[in-house]
Tab-separated table of C-alpha atoms and ligand atoms in Angstrom:
chain	number	residue	atom	x	y	z
E	256	MET	CA	0.374	0.047	0.059
E	257	LYS	CA	1.305	3.233	-0.988
E	258	ARG	CA	2.225	5.425	1.878
E	259	PHE	CA	1.916	9.364	1.987
E	260	ALA	CA	3.946	11.827	4.216
E	261	ARG	CA	0.636	13.635	5.947
E	262	ILE	CA	1.349	16.830	8.389
E	263	ILE	CA	-0.726	16.163	11.416
E	264	GLY	CA	0.912	19.534	13.433
E	265	THR	CA	2.064	22.617	13.146
E	266	GLY	CA	4.193	25.225	14.921
E	267	SER	CA	6.150	28.369	14.807
E	268	TYR	CA	8.233	30.885	16.970
E	269	LEU	CA	9.067	34.240	16.798
E	270	PRO	CA	11.261	36.302	19.056
E	271	SER	CA	9.751	39.086	20.819
E	272	LYS	CA	12.177	42.281	19.576
E	273	ILE	CA	10.342	43.872	17.333
E	274	VAL	CA	11.960	45.800	14.221
E	275	THR	CA	9.813	48.608	12.785
E	276	ASN	CA	10.825	50.186	9.051
E	277	LEU	CA	11.131	53.462	11.794
E	278	ASP	CA	13.368	51.824	13.787
E	279	LEU	CA	15.582	51.452	10.751
E	280	GLU	CA	15.172	54.549	9.501
E	281	LYS	CA	16.999	56.092	12.298
E	282	THR	CA	20.404	54.230	11.467
E	283	LEU	CA	19.956	53.658	7.629
E	284	ASP	CA	19.474	55.615	4.834
E	285	THR	CA	15.762	54.338	4.042
E	286	THR	CA	12.675	54.875	4.636
E	287	ASP	CA	9.327	53.029	5.668
E	288	GLU	CA	7.823	54.126	2.559
E	289	TRP	CA	10.868	52.314	0.205
E	290	ILE	CA	10.495	49.327	2.483
E	291	THR	CA	6.778	48.780	1.822
E	292	ALA	CA	6.550	49.454	-1.221
E	293	ARG	CA	9.710	47.758	-2.740
E	294	THR	CA	9.676	44.781	-0.317
E	295	GLY	CA	5.824	44.365	1.570
E	296	ILE	CA	7.943	44.467	4.612
E	297	LYS	CA	6.365	46.277	7.910
E	298	GLU	CA	8.529	45.159	10.875
E	299	ARG	CA	10.160	42.270	11.449
E	300	ARG	CA	11.532	40.153	15.060
E	301	ILE	CA	14.817	40.180	16.000
E	302	VAL	CA	16.800	37.974	18.355
E	303	THR	CA	18.660	39.195	21.533
E	304	ASP	CA	20.125	36.529	23.110
E	305	GLU	CA	17.692	33.442	21.884
E	306	SER	CA	19.672	31.067	19.788
E	307	THR	CA	18.396	29.207	16.634
E	308	CYS	CA	17.985	26.335	18.566
E	309	ASP	CA	16.371	28.165	20.938
E	310	LEU	CA	13.840	29.106	18.361
E	311	ALA	CA	13.659	26.086	16.863
E	312	LEU	CA	12.939	23.977	20.418
E	313	GLU	CA	9.842	26.264	21.461
E	314	ALA	CA	8.468	25.942	17.567
E	315	SER	CA	8.855	22.164	17.250
E	316	LYS	CA	7.138	21.528	20.909
E	317	ASN	CA	3.975	24.076	19.188
E	318	ALA	CA	3.904	21.469	16.555
E	319	LEU	CA	4.369	18.608	18.644
E	320	GLU	CA	1.285	19.757	21.043
E	321	MET	CA	-0.903	19.667	18.007
E	322	ALA	CA	0.462	16.529	16.568
E	323	GLU	CA	-0.731	15.021	20.033
E	324	ILE	CA	2.965	13.221	19.739
E	325	SER	CA	5.226	12.939	22.294
E	326	PRO	CA	9.046	13.467	22.003
E	327	SER	CA	10.025	10.240	22.293
E	328	LYS	CA	8.054	8.970	19.086
E	329	ILE	CA	9.965	11.027	16.767
E	330	ASP	CA	11.665	8.803	14.504
E	331	LEU	CA	13.700	11.754	12.301
E	332	ILE	CA	14.516	14.993	13.134
E	333	ILE	CA	15.702	17.131	10.105
E	334	LEU	CA	16.668	21.290	10.600
E	335	ALA	CA	17.037	22.977	8.379
E	336	THR	CA	19.019	26.211	8.822
E	337	THR	CA	21.316	28.816	7.316
E	338	THR	CA	22.676	30.057	10.686
E	339	PRO	CA	23.174	26.648	13.083
E	340	ASP	CA	25.091	27.427	16.522
E	341	LYS	CA	27.565	25.843	16.289
E	342	ILE	CA	29.993	24.274	13.383
E	343	PHE	CA	28.989	21.224	14.762
E	344	PRO	CA	27.157	19.705	16.310
E	345	ALA	CA	24.396	20.202	14.309
E	346	THR	CA	21.899	22.231	15.494
E	347	ALA	CA	19.350	19.206	15.095
E	348	THR	CA	21.207	17.192	17.715
E	349	MET	CA	21.010	19.650	20.152
E	350	LEU	CA	17.394	20.443	19.023
E	351	GLN	CA	16.727	16.364	20.173
E	352	ASP	CA	18.760	16.523	23.269
E	353	ARG	CA	16.740	19.522	24.763
E	354	LEU	CA	13.628	18.124	23.103
E	355	GLY	CA	13.804	14.708	25.069
E	356	ALA	CA	14.199	12.634	21.797
E	357	SER	CA	16.259	9.800	21.099
E	358	CYS	CA	16.054	9.123	16.952
E	359	PRO	CA	18.709	10.532	14.105
E	360	ALA	CA	18.737	14.391	13.268
E	361	PHE	CA	20.686	15.979	10.947
E	362	ASP	CA	20.611	19.745	9.628
E	363	LEU	CA	19.858	20.662	6.178
E	364	GLN	CA	21.063	23.860	4.083
E	365	ALA	CA	19.515	25.242	1.056
E	366	VAL	CA	19.218	28.733	2.463
E	367	CYS	CA	15.733	29.862	2.338
E	368	ALA	CA	14.745	26.778	0.179
E	369	GLY	CA	15.838	24.621	3.075
E	370	PHE	CA	12.106	24.481	4.471
E	371	VAL	CA	10.890	22.462	1.263
E	372	PHE	CA	14.169	20.583	0.671
E	373	ALA	CA	13.670	19.266	3.975
E	374	LEU	CA	9.858	18.407	3.247
E	375	SER	CA	11.322	16.532	0.135
E	376	THR	CA	13.368	15.053	2.001
E	377	ALA	CA	11.314	13.595	5.032
E	378	GLN	CA	8.769	12.715	2.214
E	379	GLN	CA	11.070	10.115	0.637
E	380	TYR	CA	11.992	8.241	4.103
E	381	ILE	CA	7.971	8.049	4.599
E	382	GLU	CA	7.207	6.792	1.661
E	383	ASN	CA	9.919	4.308	1.683
E	384	GLY	CA	8.846	3.370	5.119
E	385	SER	CA	11.983	3.861	6.885
E	386	PHE	CA	10.250	6.091	9.351
E	387	LYS	CA	6.724	6.951	10.884
E	388	ASN	CA	6.982	10.152	12.422
E	389	ILE	CA	9.135	13.184	11.346
E	390	LEU	CA	10.055	16.510	12.124
E	391	VAL	CA	10.674	18.756	10.179
E	392	VAL	CA	12.177	22.244	11.445
E	393	GLY	CA	13.120	25.862	9.533
E	394	SER	CA	14.787	27.868	12.339
E	395	GLU	CA	17.043	31.402	11.635
E	396	THR	CA	19.202	33.741	12.844
E	397	MET	CA	19.848	35.803	9.617
E	398	SER	CA	20.617	39.114	11.601
E	399	LYS	CA	23.836	37.071	12.785
E	400	ILE	CA	24.528	37.299	9.136
E	401	VAL	CA	23.194	40.780	8.258
E	402	ASP	CA	25.865	43.996	7.901
E	403	TRP	CA	23.208	46.446	9.573
E	404	ASN	CA	25.074	48.792	7.410
E	405	ASP	CA	23.953	47.703	3.963
E	406	ARG	CA	20.763	48.594	3.974
E	407	SER	CA	20.018	46.688	0.223
E	408	THR	CA	19.669	43.556	2.749
E	409	ALA	CA	19.168	44.819	6.535
E	410	ILE	CA	16.003	45.847	5.793
E	411	LEU	CA	14.902	42.343	4.567
E	412	PHE	CA	16.208	39.504	6.643
E	413	ALA	CA	14.733	38.587	10.467
E	414	ASP	CA	14.741	35.859	12.438
E	415	GLY	CA	12.169	32.697	13.859
E	416	ALA	CA	11.073	29.543	13.324
E	417	GLY	CA	8.405	26.846	11.936
E	418	ALA	CA	8.034	23.626	12.485
E	419	VAL	CA	5.864	20.789	11.106
E	420	LEU	CA	4.908	17.044	12.363
E	421	ILE	CA	4.859	14.321	9.507
E	422	SER	CA	3.207	11.393	9.868
E	423	SER	CA	2.922	8.244	7.432
E	424	ASP	CA	-0.468	8.227	6.114
E	425	ASN	CA	-2.259	5.512	3.832
E	426	ALA	CA	-4.362	8.347	2.124
E	427	THR	CA	-3.312	11.623	1.988
E	428	GLY	CA	-0.388	13.803	2.722
E	429	ILE	CA	2.513	15.158	0.017
E	430	LYS	CA	1.548	14.576	-3.567
E	431	HIS	CA	4.129	15.605	-5.204
E	432	SER	CA	7.844	17.436	-4.670
E	433	LYS	CA	10.731	18.775	-7.402
E	434	LEU	CA	14.176	20.482	-6.170
E	435	TYR	CA	16.656	22.286	-7.884
E	436	SER	CA	20.234	23.978	-7.918
E	437	ASP	CA	22.597	25.845	-9.927
E	438	GLY	CA	25.272	26.541	-7.844
E	439	SER	CA	27.078	28.948	-11.052
E	440	PHE	CA	24.520	32.116	-9.404
E	441	LEU	CA	27.171	31.760	-6.541
E	442	SER	CA	27.843	35.636	-6.721
E	443	SER	CA	24.220	36.978	-6.596
E	444	LEU	CA	23.357	36.155	-3.675
E	445	HIS	CA	26.026	34.801	-0.805
E	446	VAL	CA	27.756	35.240	2.522
E	447	ASN	CA	31.386	37.209	2.155
E	448	ASN	CA	33.139	34.908	4.882
E	449	ASN	CA	36.594	34.384	4.338
E	450	GLY	CA	37.205	30.354	5.327
E	451	ILE	CA	35.623	28.995	8.471
E	452	ASN	CA	37.243	31.379	10.945
E	453	ASP	CA	34.964	34.307	9.224
E	454	LEU	CA	31.498	34.132	10.188
E	455	GLY	CA	31.232	36.749	7.204
E	456	THR	CA	27.708	38.781	5.584
E	457	ILE	CA	25.204	38.665	3.865
E	458	GLU	CA	26.170	39.845	-0.146
E	459	MET	CA	23.275	40.148	-2.753
E	460	LEU	CA	21.954	41.622	-6.286
E	461	GLY	CA	18.390	42.504	-5.061
E	462	ASN	CA	17.818	43.283	-8.494
E	463	GLU	CA	19.167	39.956	-10.629
E	464	VAL	CA	17.771	37.994	-7.191
E	465	PHE	CA	14.744	39.546	-7.824
E	466	LYS	CA	14.548	38.140	-11.831
E	467	ILE	CA	15.930	34.693	-11.305
E	468	ALA	CA	13.184	34.232	-8.466
E	469	VAL	CA	10.495	35.631	-10.099
E	470	ASN	CA	11.249	33.431	-13.252
E	471	ARG	CA	12.597	30.292	-11.497
E	472	LEU	CA	9.964	29.750	-9.358
E	473	SER	CA	6.828	30.977	-11.723
E	474	ASP	CA	8.670	27.798	-14.060
E	475	LEU	CA	8.693	25.948	-11.422
E	476	ALA	CA	5.199	26.498	-10.278
E	477	GLU	CA	3.907	25.997	-13.587
E	478	GLU	CA	6.060	22.783	-13.748
E	479	THR	CA	4.425	21.444	-10.608
E	480	LEU	CA	0.488	21.943	-11.492
E	481	LYS	CA	1.546	19.908	-15.149
E	482	ASP	CA	3.271	17.357	-13.530
E	483	CYS	CA	0.350	16.466	-11.229
E	484	ASN	CA	-2.499	17.080	-14.099
E	485	MET	CA	-3.703	19.865	-12.240
E	486	THR	CA	-4.964	23.757	-13.367
E	487	SER	CA	-4.233	26.504	-10.471
E	488	ASP	CA	-8.055	26.375	-9.273
E	489	GLU	CA	-7.225	23.023	-7.613
E	490	ILE	CA	-5.219	25.194	-5.219
E	491	THR	CA	-6.746	26.150	-2.357
E	492	TRP	CA	-3.647	27.754	-0.798
E	493	MET	CA	-0.176	28.643	-1.805
E	494	VAL	CA	2.139	28.792	1.330
E	495	PRO	CA	5.119	31.168	-0.620
E	496	HIS	CA	8.847	31.520	1.082
E	497	GLN	CA	8.505	34.974	2.163
E	498	ALA	CA	11.273	37.243	0.052
E	499	ASN	CA	9.543	40.057	-1.805
E	500	ILE	CA	5.612	40.446	-2.033
E	501	ARG	CA	6.554	41.665	-5.723
E	502	ILE	CA	8.106	38.252	-6.276
E	503	ILE	CA	5.032	36.799	-4.686
E	504	LYS	CA	2.491	38.723	-6.889
E	505	ALA	CA	4.165	38.040	-9.981
E	506	VAL	CA	4.357	34.215	-9.191
E	507	ALA	CA	0.436	33.985	-8.798
E	508	LYS	CA	0.031	36.176	-11.510
E	509	ARG	CA	1.634	34.102	-14.070
E	510	ILE	CA	-0.104	30.771	-12.364
E	511	ASN	CA	-3.523	32.388	-12.138
E	512	LEU	CA	-3.742	32.606	-8.751
E	513	PRO	CA	-5.454	35.036	-7.186
E	514	MET	CA	-3.768	36.504	-4.213
E	515	SER	CA	-6.810	35.927	-1.818
E	516	LYS	CA	-5.350	32.515	-2.085
E	517	VAL	CA	-1.934	33.335	-0.799
E	518	ILE	CA	-1.218	33.159	2.686
E	519	GLN	CA	1.206	36.208	3.004
E	520	THR	CA	3.339	36.872	6.715
E	521	LEU	CA	6.271	38.861	5.584
E	522	ASP	CA	4.146	42.591	6.324
E	523	THR	CA	4.940	41.356	10.211
E	524	HIS	CA	7.576	38.335	9.714
E	525	GLY	CA	10.269	39.736	6.797
E	526	ASN	CA	12.561	37.075	5.526
E	527	THR	CA	13.178	34.647	8.035
E	528	SER	CA	15.066	32.166	5.243
E	529	ALA	CA	14.200	28.616	5.568
E	530	ALA	CA	11.940	29.525	8.642
E	531	SER	CA	9.412	31.799	6.479
E	532	ILE	CA	7.012	28.286	5.015
E	533	PRO	CA	6.167	26.990	8.384
E	534	LEU	CA	6.077	29.985	9.945
E	535	ALA	CA	3.038	31.067	7.442
E	536	LEU	CA	1.380	27.511	7.225
E	537	ASP	CA	1.373	27.394	10.747
E	538	VAL	CA	-0.276	31.177	10.892
E	539	GLY	CA	-2.738	29.838	8.167
E	540	VAL	CA	-3.358	26.720	9.969
E	541	ARG	CA	-4.152	28.167	13.249
E	542	ASP	CA	-6.040	31.590	11.965
E	543	GLY	CA	-8.435	28.798	10.749
E	544	ARG	CA	-7.795	29.328	6.910
E	545	ILE	CA	-6.368	26.084	6.571
E	546	LYS	CA	-8.664	23.524	6.822
E	547	LYS	CA	-8.292	19.956	6.189
E	548	GLY	CA	-8.757	18.316	2.870
E	549	ASP	CA	-6.644	21.947	1.393
E	550	MET	CA	-4.387	21.801	-1.193
E	551	LEU	CA	-1.182	23.571	-0.905
E	552	LEU	CA	1.548	24.862	-2.848
E	553	PHE	CA	4.810	25.990	-1.030
E	554	GLU	CA	7.853	27.022	-2.774
E	555	GLY	CA	11.202	28.852	-1.863
E	556	ILE	CA	13.899	29.743	-3.537
E	557	GLY	CA	17.305	30.081	-1.550
E	558	GLY	CA	20.639	31.790	-2.109
E	559	GLY	CA	23.132	30.573	-4.584
E	560	PHE	CA	20.499	29.473	-5.711
E	561	SER	CA	18.303	26.249	-4.591
E	562	TRP	CA	14.470	26.073	-5.629
E	563	GLY	CA	11.806	23.691	-5.003
E	564	SER	CA	8.593	23.386	-4.419
E	565	VAL	CA	6.101	20.792	-2.460
E	566	LEU	CA	2.186	20.004	-3.382
E	567	VAL	CA	0.289	18.440	-0.605
E	568	GLU	CA	-3.231	17.565	0.458
E	569	TYR	CA	-3.293	18.720	3.796
L	817	ACO	N1	16.638	52.401	1.356
L	817	ACO	C1	15.649	53.206	-0.223
L	817	ACO	N2	16.877	53.195	-0.622
L	817	ACO	C2	17.400	51.814	-1.479
L	817	ACO	C3	17.440	51.062	-0.526
L	817	ACO	C4	16.491	50.974	0.886
L	817	ACO	N3	16.833	50.368	1.662
L	817	ACO	N4	17.667	49.784	-1.048
L	817	ACO	C5	18.114	50.104	-2.317
L	817	ACO	N5	18.041	51.648	-2.291
L	817	ACO	C6	17.975	52.072	-3.858
L	817	ACO	C7	19.519	51.862	-4.751
L	817	ACO	O1	20.588	52.357	-4.196
L	817	ACO	C8	19.265	52.186	-5.903
L	817	ACO	O2	19.422	53.616	-6.064
L	817	ACO	P1	19.798	54.520	-7.522
L	817	ACO	O3	18.517	53.908	-8.552
L	817	ACO	O4	20.168	55.766	-6.854
L	817	ACO	O5	20.935	53.363	-7.580
L	817	ACO	C9	17.334	52.231	-5.506
L	817	ACO	O6	17.077	52.020	-4.779
L	817	ACO	C10	16.533	51.116	-6.652
L	817	ACO	O7	17.275	49.819	-6.317
L	817	ACO	P2	17.100	48.286	-6.726
L	817	ACO	O8	18.403	47.590	-6.199
L	817	ACO	O9	17.113	48.462	-8.228
L	817	ACO	O10	16.129	48.368	-5.719
L	817	ACO	P3	14.599	46.631	-6.367
L	817	ACO	O11	13.409	47.765	-6.680
L	817	ACO	O12	15.086	45.796	-7.118
L	817	ACO	O13	13.937	46.773	-4.506
L	817	ACO	C11	14.929	44.163	-3.323
L	817	ACO	C12	15.854	46.023	-3.663
L	817	ACO	C13	13.792	44.694	-2.140
L	817	ACO	C14	16.206	44.057	-2.622
L	817	ACO	C15	14.829	43.778	-4.433
L	817	ACO	O14	16.246	43.790	-5.322
L	817	ACO	C16	14.483	42.247	-3.869
L	817	ACO	O15	13.334	42.214	-2.737
L	817	ACO	N6	15.343	41.957	-4.074
L	817	ACO	C17	14.772	40.077	-4.127
L	817	ACO	C18	15.767	39.917	-3.170
L	817	ACO	C19	15.496	38.600	-2.303
L	817	ACO	O16	14.264	37.482	-2.440
L	817	ACO	N7	16.391	38.216	-1.540
L	817	ACO	C20	16.381	37.363	-0.565
L	817	ACO	C21	16.509	35.875	-1.735
L	817	ACO	S1	16.161	33.717	-0.519
L	817	ACO	C22	17.396	33.784	0.104
L	817	ACO	O17	18.203	33.149	-0.556
L	817	ACO	C23	18.040	35.046	1.106
């Protein structure tokens, strides 16, 4: 019998410190009007002393509570992050210990596409029968790799975590996933560190990233629908990576999906990289918009570049 990877719990967590566009006006040559018009972001959350693992732990607890699964029942933890707390061990193993789980755990790095890469990986383990319950987390402290004097990137990135508990189901769940990478785009969006003793900061050719993101994500959305023999009318919600409202609108337009069917959290979350999709998903689930049986399209693209989609019957 075919096994499906079904989402049975979602959770999220945001640090309490809010940094508004007006706050950024005080330290950068920018304005609330410019940031809002060009990105859709009004405010973002930034850690004070919390780690990536701290954020992941709270989001995971919330997902486990919704799923009514105890940590001892988790078979695998996959943590998508660009901002691990240490070079080793993996932040996922620290999360495993703090949750009180006793399963294998590993980090996965695909920047803002990290959550779709992690979800697609979890899907394979469920479908081949290796594991029953998998915790998939996206957690980021992007503020640690932002150059706070660079107005072209400091306005975009933010901190937060989202988590989902995936469980084996014989009727419904993930229908399709597709992943891509093209490392020739390294100079478009990367961290400029020099070896492992230097953390570095994000460097981005914003305009170029913008165009590539719109083209790749639009092509991928069309390809995903074609692979599944579906039209966009059958999508209940698109839950995209939250990078820029103009990117999201352009992709939605290309596949004829009204913005009323898009979960948008950019205005208050900013770009939380691998955390943005599970954060937006949890918001949509908890405010009642996303319901059992809904068809969800997740899409994300991340630095350097990696991009992917997951289509799931919730
Ligand atoms: N405030 C005011 N002016 C600014 C700011 C700012 N914060 N940042 C740039 N500008 C200026 C530029 O200097 C430029 O001035 P000039 O015309 O005098 O040279 C002007 O605004 C236009 O700059 P552009 O870069 O062309 O502006 P654009 O409309 O492209 O918006 C932005 C910039 C918001 C960065 C956009 O390109 C974008 O969102 N790109 C995609 C970024 C993205 O999604 N990154 C994340 C990818 S996922 C990941 O892996 C991390």
